[in-house]
mmCIF file of N, CA, C and O in Angstrom:
data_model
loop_
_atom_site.group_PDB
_atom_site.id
_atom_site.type_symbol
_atom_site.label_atom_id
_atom_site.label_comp_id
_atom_site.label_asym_id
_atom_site.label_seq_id
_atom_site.Cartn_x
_atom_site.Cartn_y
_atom_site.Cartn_z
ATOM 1 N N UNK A 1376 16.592 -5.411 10.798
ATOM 2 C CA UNK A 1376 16.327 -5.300 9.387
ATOM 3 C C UNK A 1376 16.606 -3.859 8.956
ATOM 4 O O UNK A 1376 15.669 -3.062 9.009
ATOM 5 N N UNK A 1377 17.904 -3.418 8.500
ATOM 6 C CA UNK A 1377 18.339 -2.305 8.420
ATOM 7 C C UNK A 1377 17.166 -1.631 6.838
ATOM 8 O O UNK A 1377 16.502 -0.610 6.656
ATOM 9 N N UNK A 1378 17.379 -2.546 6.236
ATOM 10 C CA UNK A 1378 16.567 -2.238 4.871
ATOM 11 C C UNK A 1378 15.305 -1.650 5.218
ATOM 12 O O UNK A 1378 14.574 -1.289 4.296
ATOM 13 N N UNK A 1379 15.046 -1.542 6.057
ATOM 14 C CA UNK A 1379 13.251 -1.282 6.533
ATOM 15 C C UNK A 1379 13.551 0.371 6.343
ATOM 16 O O UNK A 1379 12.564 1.106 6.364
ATOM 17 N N UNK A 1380 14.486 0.796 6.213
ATOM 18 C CA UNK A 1380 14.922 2.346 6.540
ATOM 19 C C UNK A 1380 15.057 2.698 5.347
ATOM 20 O O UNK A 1380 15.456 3.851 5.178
ATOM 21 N N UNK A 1381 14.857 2.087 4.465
ATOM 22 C CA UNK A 1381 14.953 2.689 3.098
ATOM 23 C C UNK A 1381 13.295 2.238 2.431
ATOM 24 O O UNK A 1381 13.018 2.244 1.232
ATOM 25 N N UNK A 1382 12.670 1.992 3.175
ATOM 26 C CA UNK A 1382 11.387 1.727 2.275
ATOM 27 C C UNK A 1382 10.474 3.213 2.388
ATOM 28 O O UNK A 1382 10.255 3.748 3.475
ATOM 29 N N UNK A 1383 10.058 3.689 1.258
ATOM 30 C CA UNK A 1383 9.354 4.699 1.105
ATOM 31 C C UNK A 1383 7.498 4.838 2.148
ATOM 32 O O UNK A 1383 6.373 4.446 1.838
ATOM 33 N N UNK A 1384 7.864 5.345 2.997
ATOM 34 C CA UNK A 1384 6.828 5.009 4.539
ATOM 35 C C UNK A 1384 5.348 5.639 3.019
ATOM 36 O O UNK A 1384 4.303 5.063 2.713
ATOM 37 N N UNK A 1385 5.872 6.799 2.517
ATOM 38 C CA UNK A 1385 4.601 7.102 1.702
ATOM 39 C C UNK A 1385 3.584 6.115 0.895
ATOM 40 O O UNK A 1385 2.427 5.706 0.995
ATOM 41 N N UNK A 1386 4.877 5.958 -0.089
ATOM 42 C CA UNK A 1386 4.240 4.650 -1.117
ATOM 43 C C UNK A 1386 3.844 3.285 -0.380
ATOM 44 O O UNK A 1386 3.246 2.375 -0.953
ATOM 45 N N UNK A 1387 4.196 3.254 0.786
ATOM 46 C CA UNK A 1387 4.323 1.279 1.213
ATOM 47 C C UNK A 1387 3.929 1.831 2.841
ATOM 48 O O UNK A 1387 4.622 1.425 3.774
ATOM 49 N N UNK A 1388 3.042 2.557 3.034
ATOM 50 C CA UNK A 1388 2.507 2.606 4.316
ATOM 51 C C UNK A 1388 2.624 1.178 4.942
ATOM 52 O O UNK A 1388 2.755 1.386 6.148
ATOM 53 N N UNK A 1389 2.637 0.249 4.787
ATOM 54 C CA UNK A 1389 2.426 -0.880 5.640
ATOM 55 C C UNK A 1389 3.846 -1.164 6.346
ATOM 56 O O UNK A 1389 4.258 -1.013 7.496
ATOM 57 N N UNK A 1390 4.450 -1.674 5.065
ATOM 58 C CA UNK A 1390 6.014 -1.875 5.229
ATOM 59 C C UNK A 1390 6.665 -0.591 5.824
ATOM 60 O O UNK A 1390 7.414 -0.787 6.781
ATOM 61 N N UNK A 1391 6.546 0.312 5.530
ATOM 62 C CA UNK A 1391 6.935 1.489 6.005
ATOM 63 C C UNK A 1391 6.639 1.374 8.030
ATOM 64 O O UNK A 1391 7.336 1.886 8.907
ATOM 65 N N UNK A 1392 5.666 0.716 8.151
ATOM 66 C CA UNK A 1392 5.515 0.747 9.485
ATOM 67 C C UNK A 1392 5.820 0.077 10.439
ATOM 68 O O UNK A 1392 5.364 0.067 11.582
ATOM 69 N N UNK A 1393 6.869 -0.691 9.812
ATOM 70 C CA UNK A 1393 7.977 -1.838 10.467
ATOM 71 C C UNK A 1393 8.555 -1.221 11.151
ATOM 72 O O UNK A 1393 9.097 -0.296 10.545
ATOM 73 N N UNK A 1394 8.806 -1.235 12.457
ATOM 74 C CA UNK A 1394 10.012 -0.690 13.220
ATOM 75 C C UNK A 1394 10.873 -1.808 13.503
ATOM 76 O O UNK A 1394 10.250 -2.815 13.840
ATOM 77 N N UNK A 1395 12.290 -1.936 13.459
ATOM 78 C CA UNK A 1395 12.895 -2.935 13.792
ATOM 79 C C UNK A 1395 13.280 -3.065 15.320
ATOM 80 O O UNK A 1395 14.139 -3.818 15.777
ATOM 81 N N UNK A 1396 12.295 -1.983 16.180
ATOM 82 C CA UNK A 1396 12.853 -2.125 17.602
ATOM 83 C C UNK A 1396 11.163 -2.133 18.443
ATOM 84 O O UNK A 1396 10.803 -1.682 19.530
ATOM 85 N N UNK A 1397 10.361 -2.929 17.255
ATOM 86 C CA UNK A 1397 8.908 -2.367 17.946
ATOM 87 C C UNK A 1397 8.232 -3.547 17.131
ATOM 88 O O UNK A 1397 8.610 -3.969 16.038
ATOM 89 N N UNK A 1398 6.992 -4.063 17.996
ATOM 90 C CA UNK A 1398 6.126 -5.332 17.578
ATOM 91 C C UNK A 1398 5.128 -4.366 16.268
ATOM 92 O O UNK A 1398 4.740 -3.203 16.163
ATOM 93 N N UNK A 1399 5.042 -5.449 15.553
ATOM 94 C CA UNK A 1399 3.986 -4.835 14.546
ATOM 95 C C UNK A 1399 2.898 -5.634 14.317
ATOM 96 O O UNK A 1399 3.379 -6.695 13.920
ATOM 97 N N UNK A 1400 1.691 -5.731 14.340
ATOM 98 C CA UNK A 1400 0.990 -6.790 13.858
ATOM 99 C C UNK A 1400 -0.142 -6.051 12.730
ATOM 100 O O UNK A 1400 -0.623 -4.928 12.578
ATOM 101 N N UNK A 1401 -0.240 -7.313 12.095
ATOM 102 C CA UNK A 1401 -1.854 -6.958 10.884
ATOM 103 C C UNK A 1401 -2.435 -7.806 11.316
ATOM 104 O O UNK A 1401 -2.308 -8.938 11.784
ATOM 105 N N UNK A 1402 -3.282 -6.912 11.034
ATOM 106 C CA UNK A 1402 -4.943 -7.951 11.046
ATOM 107 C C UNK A 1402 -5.529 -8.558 9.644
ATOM 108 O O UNK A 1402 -5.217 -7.846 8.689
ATOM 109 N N UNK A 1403 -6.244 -9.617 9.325
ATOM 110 C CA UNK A 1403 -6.728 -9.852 7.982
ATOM 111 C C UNK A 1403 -6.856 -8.971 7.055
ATOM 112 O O UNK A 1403 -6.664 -9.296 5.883
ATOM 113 N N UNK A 1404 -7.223 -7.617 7.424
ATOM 114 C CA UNK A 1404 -7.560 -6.902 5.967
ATOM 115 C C UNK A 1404 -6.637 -6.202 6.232
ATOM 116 O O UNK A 1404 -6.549 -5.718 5.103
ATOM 117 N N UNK A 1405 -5.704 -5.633 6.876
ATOM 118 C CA UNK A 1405 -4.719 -4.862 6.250
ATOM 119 C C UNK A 1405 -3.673 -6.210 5.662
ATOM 120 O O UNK A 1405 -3.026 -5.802 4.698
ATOM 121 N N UNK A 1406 -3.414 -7.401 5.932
ATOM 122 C CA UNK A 1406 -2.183 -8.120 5.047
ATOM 123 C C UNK A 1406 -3.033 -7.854 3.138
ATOM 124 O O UNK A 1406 -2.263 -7.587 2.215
ATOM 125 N N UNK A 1407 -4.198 -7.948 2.924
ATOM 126 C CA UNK A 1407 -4.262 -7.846 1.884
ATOM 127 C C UNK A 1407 -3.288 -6.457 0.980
ATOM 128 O O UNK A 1407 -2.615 -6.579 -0.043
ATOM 129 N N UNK A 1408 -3.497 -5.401 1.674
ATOM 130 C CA UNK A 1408 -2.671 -4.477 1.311
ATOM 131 C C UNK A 1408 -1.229 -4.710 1.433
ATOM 132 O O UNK A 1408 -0.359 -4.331 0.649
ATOM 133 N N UNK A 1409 -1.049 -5.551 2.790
ATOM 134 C CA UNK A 1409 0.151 -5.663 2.768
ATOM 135 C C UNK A 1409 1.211 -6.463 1.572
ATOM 136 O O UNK A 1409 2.305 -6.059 1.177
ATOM 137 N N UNK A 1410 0.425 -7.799 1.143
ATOM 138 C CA UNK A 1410 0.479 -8.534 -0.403
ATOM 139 C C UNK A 1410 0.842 -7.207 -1.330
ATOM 140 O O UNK A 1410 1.932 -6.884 -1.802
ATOM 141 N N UNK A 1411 -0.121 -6.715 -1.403
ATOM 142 C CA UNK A 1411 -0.245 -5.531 -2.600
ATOM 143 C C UNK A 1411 1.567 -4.559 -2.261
ATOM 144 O O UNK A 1411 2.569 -4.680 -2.967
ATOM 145 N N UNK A 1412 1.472 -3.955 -1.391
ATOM 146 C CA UNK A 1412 2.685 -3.776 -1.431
ATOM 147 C C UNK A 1412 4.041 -4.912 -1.541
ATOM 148 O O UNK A 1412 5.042 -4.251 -1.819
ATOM 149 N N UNK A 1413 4.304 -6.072 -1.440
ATOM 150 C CA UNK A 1413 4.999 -6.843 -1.238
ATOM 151 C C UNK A 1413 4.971 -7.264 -2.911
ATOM 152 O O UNK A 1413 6.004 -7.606 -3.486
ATOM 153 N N UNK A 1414 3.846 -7.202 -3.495
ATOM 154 C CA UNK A 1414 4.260 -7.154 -5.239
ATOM 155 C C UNK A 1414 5.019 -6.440 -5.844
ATOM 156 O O UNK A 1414 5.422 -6.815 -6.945
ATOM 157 N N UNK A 1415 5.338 -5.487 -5.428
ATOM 158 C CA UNK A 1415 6.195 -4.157 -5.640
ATOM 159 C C UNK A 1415 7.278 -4.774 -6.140
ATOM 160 O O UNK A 1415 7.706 -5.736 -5.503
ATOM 161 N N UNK A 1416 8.041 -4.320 -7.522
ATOM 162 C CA UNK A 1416 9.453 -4.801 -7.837
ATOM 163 C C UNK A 1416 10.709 -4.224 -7.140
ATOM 164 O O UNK A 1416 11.728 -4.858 -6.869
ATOM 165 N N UNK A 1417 10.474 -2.949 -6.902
ATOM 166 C CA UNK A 1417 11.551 -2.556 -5.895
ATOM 167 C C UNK A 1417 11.577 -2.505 -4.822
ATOM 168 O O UNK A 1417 12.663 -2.161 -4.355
ATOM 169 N N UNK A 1418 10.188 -2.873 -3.606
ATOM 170 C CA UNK A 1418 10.610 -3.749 -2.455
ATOM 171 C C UNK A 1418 10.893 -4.866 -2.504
ATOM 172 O O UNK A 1418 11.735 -5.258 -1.696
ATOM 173 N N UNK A 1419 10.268 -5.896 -3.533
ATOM 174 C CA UNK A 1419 10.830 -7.576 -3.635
ATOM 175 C C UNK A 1419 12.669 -7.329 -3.793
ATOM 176 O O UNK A 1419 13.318 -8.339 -3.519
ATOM 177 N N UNK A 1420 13.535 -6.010 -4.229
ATOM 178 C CA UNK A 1420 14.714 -6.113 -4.985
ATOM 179 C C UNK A 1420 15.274 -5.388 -2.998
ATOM 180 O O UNK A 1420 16.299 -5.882 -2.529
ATOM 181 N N UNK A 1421 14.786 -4.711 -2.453
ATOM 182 C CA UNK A 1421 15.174 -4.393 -1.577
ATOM 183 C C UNK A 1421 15.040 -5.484 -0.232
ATOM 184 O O UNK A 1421 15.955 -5.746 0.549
ATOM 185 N N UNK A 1422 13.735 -6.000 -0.197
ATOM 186 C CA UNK A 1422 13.794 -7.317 0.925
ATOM 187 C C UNK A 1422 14.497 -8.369 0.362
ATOM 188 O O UNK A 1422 14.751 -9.155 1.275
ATOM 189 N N UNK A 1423 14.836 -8.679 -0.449
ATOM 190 C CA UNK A 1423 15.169 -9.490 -1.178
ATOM 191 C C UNK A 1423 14.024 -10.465 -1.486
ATOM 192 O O UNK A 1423 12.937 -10.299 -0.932
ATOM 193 N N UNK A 1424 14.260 -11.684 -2.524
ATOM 194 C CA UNK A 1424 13.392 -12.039 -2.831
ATOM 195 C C UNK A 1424 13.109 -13.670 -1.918
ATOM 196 O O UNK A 1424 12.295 -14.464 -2.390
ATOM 197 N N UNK A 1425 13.503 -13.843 -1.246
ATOM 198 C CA UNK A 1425 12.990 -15.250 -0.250
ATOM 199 C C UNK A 1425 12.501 -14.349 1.011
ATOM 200 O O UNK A 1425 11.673 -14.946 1.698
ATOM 201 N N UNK A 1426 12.796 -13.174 1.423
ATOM 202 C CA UNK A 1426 11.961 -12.694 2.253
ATOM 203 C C UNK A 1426 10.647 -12.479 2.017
ATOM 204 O O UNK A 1426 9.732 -12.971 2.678
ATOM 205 N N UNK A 1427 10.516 -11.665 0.969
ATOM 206 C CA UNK A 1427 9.077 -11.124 0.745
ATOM 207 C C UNK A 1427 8.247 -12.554 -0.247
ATOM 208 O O UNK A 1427 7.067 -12.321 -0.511
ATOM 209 N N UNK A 1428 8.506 -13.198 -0.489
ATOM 210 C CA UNK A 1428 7.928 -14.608 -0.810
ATOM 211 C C UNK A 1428 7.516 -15.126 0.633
ATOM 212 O O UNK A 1428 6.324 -15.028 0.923
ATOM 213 N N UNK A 1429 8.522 -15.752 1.710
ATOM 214 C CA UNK A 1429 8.337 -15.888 3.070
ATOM 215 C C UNK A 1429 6.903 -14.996 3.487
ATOM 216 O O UNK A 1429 5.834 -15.360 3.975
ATOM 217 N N UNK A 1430 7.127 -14.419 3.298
ATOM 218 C CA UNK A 1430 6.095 -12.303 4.040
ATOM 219 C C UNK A 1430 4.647 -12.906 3.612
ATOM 220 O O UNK A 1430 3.653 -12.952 4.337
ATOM 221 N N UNK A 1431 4.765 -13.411 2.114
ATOM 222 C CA UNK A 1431 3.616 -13.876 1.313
ATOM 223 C C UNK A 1431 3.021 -15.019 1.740
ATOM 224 O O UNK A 1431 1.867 -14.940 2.161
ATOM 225 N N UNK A 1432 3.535 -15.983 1.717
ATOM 226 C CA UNK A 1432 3.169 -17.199 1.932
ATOM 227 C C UNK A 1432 2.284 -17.000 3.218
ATOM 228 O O UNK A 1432 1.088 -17.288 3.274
ATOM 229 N N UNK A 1433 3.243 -16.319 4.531
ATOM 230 C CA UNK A 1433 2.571 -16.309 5.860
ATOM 231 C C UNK A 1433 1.105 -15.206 5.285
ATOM 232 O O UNK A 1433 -0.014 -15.545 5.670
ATOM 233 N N UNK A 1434 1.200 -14.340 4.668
ATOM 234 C CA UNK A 1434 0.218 -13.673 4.850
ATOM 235 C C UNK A 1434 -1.125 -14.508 3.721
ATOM 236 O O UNK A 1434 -2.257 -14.153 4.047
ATOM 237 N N UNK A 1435 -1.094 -15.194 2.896
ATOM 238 C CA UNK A 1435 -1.662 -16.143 2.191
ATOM 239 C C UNK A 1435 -2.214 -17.450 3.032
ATOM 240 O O UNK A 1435 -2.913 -18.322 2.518
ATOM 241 N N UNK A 1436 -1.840 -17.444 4.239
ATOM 242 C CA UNK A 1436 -1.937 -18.618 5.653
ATOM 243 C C UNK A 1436 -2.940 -18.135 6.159
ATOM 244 O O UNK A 1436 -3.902 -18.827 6.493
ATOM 245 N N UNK A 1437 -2.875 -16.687 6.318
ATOM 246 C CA UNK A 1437 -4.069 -15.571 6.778
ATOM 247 C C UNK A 1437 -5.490 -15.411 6.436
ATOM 248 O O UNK A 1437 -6.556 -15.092 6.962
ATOM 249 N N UNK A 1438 -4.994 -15.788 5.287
ATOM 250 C CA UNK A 1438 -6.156 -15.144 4.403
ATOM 251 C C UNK A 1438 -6.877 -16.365 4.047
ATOM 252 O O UNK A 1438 -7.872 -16.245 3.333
ATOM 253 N N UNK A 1439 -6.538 -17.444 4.417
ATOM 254 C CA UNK A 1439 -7.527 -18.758 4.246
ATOM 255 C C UNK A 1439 -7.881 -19.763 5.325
ATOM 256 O O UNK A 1439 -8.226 -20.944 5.280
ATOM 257 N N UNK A 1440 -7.611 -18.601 6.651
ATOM 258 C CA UNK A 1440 -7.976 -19.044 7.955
ATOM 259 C C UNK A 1440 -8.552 -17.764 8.476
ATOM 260 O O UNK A 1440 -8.393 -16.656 7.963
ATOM 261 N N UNK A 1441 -9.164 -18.012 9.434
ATOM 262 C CA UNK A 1441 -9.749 -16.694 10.438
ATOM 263 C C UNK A 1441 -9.466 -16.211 11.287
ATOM 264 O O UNK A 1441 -9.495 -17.167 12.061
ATOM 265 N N UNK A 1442 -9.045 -15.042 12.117
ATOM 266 C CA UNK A 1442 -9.255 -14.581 13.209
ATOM 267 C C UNK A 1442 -7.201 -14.948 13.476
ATOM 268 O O UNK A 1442 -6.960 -15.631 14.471
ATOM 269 N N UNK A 1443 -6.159 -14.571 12.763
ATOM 270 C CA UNK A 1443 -5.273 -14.357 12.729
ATOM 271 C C UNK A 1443 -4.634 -13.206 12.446
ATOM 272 O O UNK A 1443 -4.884 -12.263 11.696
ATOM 273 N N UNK A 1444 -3.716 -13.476 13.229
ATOM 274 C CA UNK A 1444 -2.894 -11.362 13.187
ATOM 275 C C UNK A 1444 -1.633 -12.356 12.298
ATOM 276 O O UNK A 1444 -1.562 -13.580 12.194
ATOM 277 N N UNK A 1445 -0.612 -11.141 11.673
ATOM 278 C CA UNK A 1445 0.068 -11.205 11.485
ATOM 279 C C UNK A 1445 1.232 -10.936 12.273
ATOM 280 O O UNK A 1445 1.474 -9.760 11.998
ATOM 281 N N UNK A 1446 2.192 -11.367 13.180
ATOM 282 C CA UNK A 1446 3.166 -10.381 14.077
ATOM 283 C C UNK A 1446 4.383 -10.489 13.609
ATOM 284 O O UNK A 1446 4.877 -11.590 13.364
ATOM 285 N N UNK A 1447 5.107 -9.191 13.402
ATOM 286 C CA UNK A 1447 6.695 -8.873 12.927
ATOM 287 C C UNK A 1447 7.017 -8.717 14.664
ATOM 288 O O UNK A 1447 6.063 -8.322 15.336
ATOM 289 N N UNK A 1448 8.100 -8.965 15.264
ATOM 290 C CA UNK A 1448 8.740 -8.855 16.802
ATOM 291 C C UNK A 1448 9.732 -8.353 16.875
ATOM 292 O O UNK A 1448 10.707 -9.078 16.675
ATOM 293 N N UNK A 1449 10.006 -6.722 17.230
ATOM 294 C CA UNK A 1449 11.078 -6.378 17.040
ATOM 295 C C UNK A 1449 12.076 -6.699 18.198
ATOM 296 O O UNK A 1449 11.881 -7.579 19.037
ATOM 297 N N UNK A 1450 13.369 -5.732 18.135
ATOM 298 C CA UNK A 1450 14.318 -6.179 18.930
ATOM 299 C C UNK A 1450 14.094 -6.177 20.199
ATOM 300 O O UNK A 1450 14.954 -6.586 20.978
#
């Protein structure tokens, strides 16, 4: 996910902490932030928009079940 290199690590700490060569996981309360960043109009224009919908949905799966991580798997 080359795009991950252009996300502002400041503003979007979460997304920002994607490595595309490294596992990432959230836990329940950080995907809430993670949502919050994923509302963003210029990351929805940079992930495009069936990714970060995708991003949502799974993290909305999270948040109405318990004791789930979120995992990104890098290369």
């Amino acid at each position: 996910m080359n795009t991950l290199q252009h996300v502002d690590a400041d503003r979007f700490p979460f997304l920002g902490s994607l490595l595309p060569y490294a596992d990432t996981m959230f836990n329940s309360r950080q995907i809430v932030r993670l949502r919050q960043e994923l509302a963003d109009r210029s990351v929805r224009e940079l992930l495009g928009q069936d990714t970060a919908t995708e991003i949502e949905a799974l993290c909305l799966q999270m948040e109405r079940t318990s004791h789930l991580y979120l995992w990104f798997l890098g290369d």
